[in-house]
PDB file of C-alpha atoms and ligand atoms in Angstrom:
ATOM      1  CA  MET A   1      75.084 100.232 153.724  1.00  0.00           C
ATOM      2  CA  THR A   2      75.779 102.475 150.752  1.00  0.00           C
ATOM      3  CA  THR A   3      74.802 101.469 147.229  1.00  0.00           C
ATOM      4  CA  THR A   4      76.225 103.221 144.177  1.00  0.00           C
ATOM      5  CA  ALA A   5      74.889 102.847 140.670  1.00  0.00           C
ATOM      6  CA  ARG A   6      77.344 101.305 138.206  1.00  0.00           C
ATOM      7  CA  SER A   7      77.835 103.209 135.019  1.00  0.00           C
ATOM      8  CA  GLU A   8      77.395 101.440 131.708  1.00  0.00           C
ATOM      9  CA  THR A   9      81.100 101.763 131.018  1.00  0.00           C
ATOM     10  CA  SER A  10      82.025  99.630 134.019  1.00  0.00           C
ATOM     11  CA  PHE A  11      80.712  96.624 132.086  1.00  0.00           C
ATOM     12  CA  THR A  12      82.600  97.489 128.924  1.00  0.00           C
ATOM     13  CA  SER A  13      85.470  95.134 128.183  1.00  0.00           C
ATOM     14  CA  THR A  14      86.333  96.153 124.618  1.00  0.00           C
ATOM     15  CA  LEU A  15      86.893  99.352 122.689  1.00  0.00           C
ATOM     16  CA  PRO A  16      83.852 101.267 121.508  1.00  0.00           C
ATOM     17  CA  GLY A  17      82.612  99.981 118.157  1.00  0.00           C
ATOM     18  CA  ARG A  18      83.837 102.944 116.116  1.00  0.00           C
ATOM     19  CA  TYR A  19      87.445 101.928 116.800  1.00  0.00           C
ATOM     20  CA  TYR A  20      86.865  98.957 114.510  1.00  0.00           C
ATOM     21  CA  TYR A  21      85.415 100.760 111.491  1.00  0.00           C
ATOM     22  CA  ASP A  22      86.054 104.518 111.666  1.00  0.00           C
ATOM     23  CA  PRO A  23      88.347 105.574 108.757  1.00  0.00           C
ATOM     24  CA  ALA A  24      89.788 108.375 110.916  1.00  0.00           C
ATOM     25  CA  ILE A  25      90.876 105.842 113.552  1.00  0.00           C
ATOM     26  CA  TYR A  26      92.414 103.684 110.803  1.00  0.00           C
ATOM     27  CA  GLU A  27      94.407 106.663 109.512  1.00  0.00           C
ATOM     28  CA  LEU A  28      95.656 107.432 113.019  1.00  0.00           C
ATOM     29  CA  GLU A  29      96.765 103.801 113.475  1.00  0.00           C
ATOM     30  CA  GLN A  30      98.649 103.912 110.168  1.00  0.00           C
ATOM     31  CA  GLU A  31     100.338 107.193 111.063  1.00  0.00           C
ATOM     32  CA  ARG A  32     101.140 106.593 114.723  1.00  0.00           C
ATOM     33  CA  ILE A  33     101.664 102.842 114.944  1.00  0.00           C
ATOM     34  CA  PHE A  34     102.487 101.101 111.678  1.00  0.00           C
ATOM     35  CA  SER A  35     104.708 103.818 110.196  1.00  0.00           C
ATOM     36  CA  GLN A  36     106.473 104.682 113.469  1.00  0.00           C
ATOM     37  CA  MET A  37     107.094 101.522 115.458  1.00  0.00           C
ATOM     38  CA  TRP A  38     108.678  98.121 115.120  1.00  0.00           C
ATOM     39  CA  VAL A  39     106.241  95.535 113.885  1.00  0.00           C
ATOM     40  CA  CYS A  40     106.724  91.800 114.356  1.00  0.00           C
ATOM     41  CA  VAL A  41     106.128  90.155 110.978  1.00  0.00           C
ATOM     42  CA  GLY A  42     107.061  86.538 111.653  1.00  0.00           C
ATOM     43  CA  ARG A  43     109.679  84.120 112.865  1.00  0.00           C
ATOM     44  CA  ALA A  44     113.259  84.134 111.592  1.00  0.00           C
ATOM     45  CA  ALA A  45     113.128  80.352 111.173  1.00  0.00           C
ATOM     46  CA  ALA A  46     110.527  80.784 108.432  1.00  0.00           C
ATOM     47  CA  ILE A  47     113.253  82.329 106.236  1.00  0.00           C
ATOM     48  CA  SER A  48     115.892  79.736 106.962  1.00  0.00           C
ATOM     49  CA  THR A  49     118.080  79.444 103.877  1.00  0.00           C
ATOM     50  CA  VAL A  50     120.330  81.942 102.102  1.00  0.00           C
ATOM     51  CA  GLY A  51     118.272  83.680  99.422  1.00  0.00           C
ATOM     52  CA  ALA A  52     114.922  82.796 100.959  1.00  0.00           C
ATOM     53  CA  TYR A  53     112.526  85.716 101.163  1.00  0.00           C
ATOM     54  CA  GLN A  54     109.099  86.712 102.369  1.00  0.00           C
ATOM     55  CA  THR A  55     107.010  89.750 101.573  1.00  0.00           C
ATOM     56  CA  VAL A  56     104.720  91.319 104.128  1.00  0.00           C
ATOM     57  CA  SER A  57     102.469  94.342 104.141  1.00  0.00           C
ATOM     58  CA  ILE A  58     102.926  96.838 106.926  1.00  0.00           C
ATOM     59  CA  GLY A  59     100.485  99.678 106.701  1.00  0.00           C
ATOM     60  CA  ARG A  60     100.540 100.749 103.071  1.00  0.00           C
ATOM     61  CA  GLU A  61     104.033  99.429 102.355  1.00  0.00           C
ATOM     62  CA  SER A  62     105.199  96.100 100.987  1.00  0.00           C
ATOM     63  CA  ILE A  63     108.317  94.926 102.801  1.00  0.00           C
ATOM     64  CA  LEU A  64     110.773  92.357 101.435  1.00  0.00           C
ATOM     65  CA  ILE A  65     112.664  90.289 104.022  1.00  0.00           C
ATOM     66  CA  VAL A  66     115.632  88.316 102.712  1.00  0.00           C
ATOM     67  CA  ARG A  67     118.257  86.075 104.284  1.00  0.00           C
ATOM     68  CA  ASN A  68     121.575  87.280 102.821  1.00  0.00           C
ATOM     69  CA  ARG A  69     124.840  85.462 102.034  1.00  0.00           C
ATOM     70  CA  GLU A  70     126.042  85.995 105.609  1.00  0.00           C
ATOM     71  CA  SER A  71     122.855  84.295 106.762  1.00  0.00           C
ATOM     72  CA  LYS A  72     121.497  87.516 108.285  1.00  0.00           C
ATOM     73  CA  LEU A  73     117.990  88.844 107.692  1.00  0.00           C
ATOM     74  CA  ASN A  74     117.561  92.155 105.893  1.00  0.00           C
ATOM     75  CA  ALA A  75     114.351  94.066 105.279  1.00  0.00           C
ATOM     76  CA  PHE A  76     113.764  96.483 102.414  1.00  0.00           C
ATOM     77  CA  LEU A  77     110.908  98.360 100.848  1.00  0.00           C
ATOM     78  CA  ASN A  78     109.732  95.983  98.140  1.00  0.00           C
ATOM     79  CA  VAL A  79     110.061  98.534  95.336  1.00  0.00           C
ATOM     80  CA  CYS A  80     112.760  99.426  92.853  1.00  0.00           C
ATOM     81  CA  ARG A  81     114.417 102.809  93.208  1.00  0.00           C
ATOM     82  CA  HIS A  82     113.978 103.682  89.549  1.00  0.00           C
ATOM     83  CA  ARG A  83     110.224 103.742  89.146  1.00  0.00           C
ATOM     84  CA  GLY A  84     108.866 102.118  92.260  1.00  0.00           C
ATOM     85  CA  SER A  85     107.993  98.816  90.612  1.00  0.00           C
ATOM     86  CA  ARG A  86     107.283  95.915  92.949  1.00  0.00           C
ATOM     87  CA  LEU A  87     110.373  93.684  93.153  1.00  0.00           C
ATOM     88  CA  CYS A  88     108.948  90.413  94.518  1.00  0.00           C
ATOM     89  CA  ILE A  89     105.302  89.606  93.864  1.00  0.00           C
ATOM     90  CA  GLY A  90     104.770  86.374  95.775  1.00  0.00           C
ATOM     91  CA  GLU A  91     104.442  85.972  99.527  1.00  0.00           C
ATOM     92  CA  ALA A  92     107.607  83.867  99.772  1.00  0.00           C
ATOM     93  CA  GLY A  93     110.249  82.301  97.591  1.00  0.00           C
ATOM     94  CA  GLN A  94     113.887  81.628  96.913  1.00  0.00           C
ATOM     95  CA  LEU A  95     116.143  84.105  95.117  1.00  0.00           C
ATOM     96  CA  LYS A  96     118.735  82.573  92.789  1.00  0.00           C
ATOM     97  CA  GLY A  97     121.004  85.619  92.789  1.00  0.00           C
ATOM     98  CA  SER A  98     120.587  89.329  93.298  1.00  0.00           C
ATOM     99  CA  ILE A  99     117.216  91.065  93.512  1.00  0.00           C
ATOM    100  CA  GLN A 100     116.411  92.479  90.086  1.00  0.00           C
ATOM    101  CA  CYS A 101     113.623  94.658  88.826  1.00  0.00           C
ATOM    102  CA  ARG A 102     111.616  93.131  86.038  1.00  0.00           C
TER     103      ARG A 102
HETATM  104  S1  FES B 201     111.435 100.241  86.834  1.00  0.00           S
HETATM  105 FE1  FES B 201     113.400 100.678  86.088  1.00  0.00          FE
HETATM  106  S2  FES B 201     114.677  99.483  87.299  1.00  0.00           S
HETATM  107 FE2  FES B 201     112.736  99.127  88.155  1.00  0.00          FE
END
């Protein structure tokens, strides 16, 4: 009968601790995941009526998701093109017309 010693890593079931707090790992996640890939931000049914919107943060960006007049969902950067002001402040709401910068 042969016995082999188990390494410490064979008992590891999670990432090493530094993956949870290392700023360099955080920067890599922002660069390679949140700014490059699709991110699920919620369920379409949560924005059910025309003009309803939600804002979500993805990485360092605020994203505005709106149900348009054709009842389709659109997502935009939540900033105006003139000076980058935030367009919608709250987490969710109902637009009465077009999106306007304050
Ligand atoms: S800051 Fe000028 S239109 Fe938004």
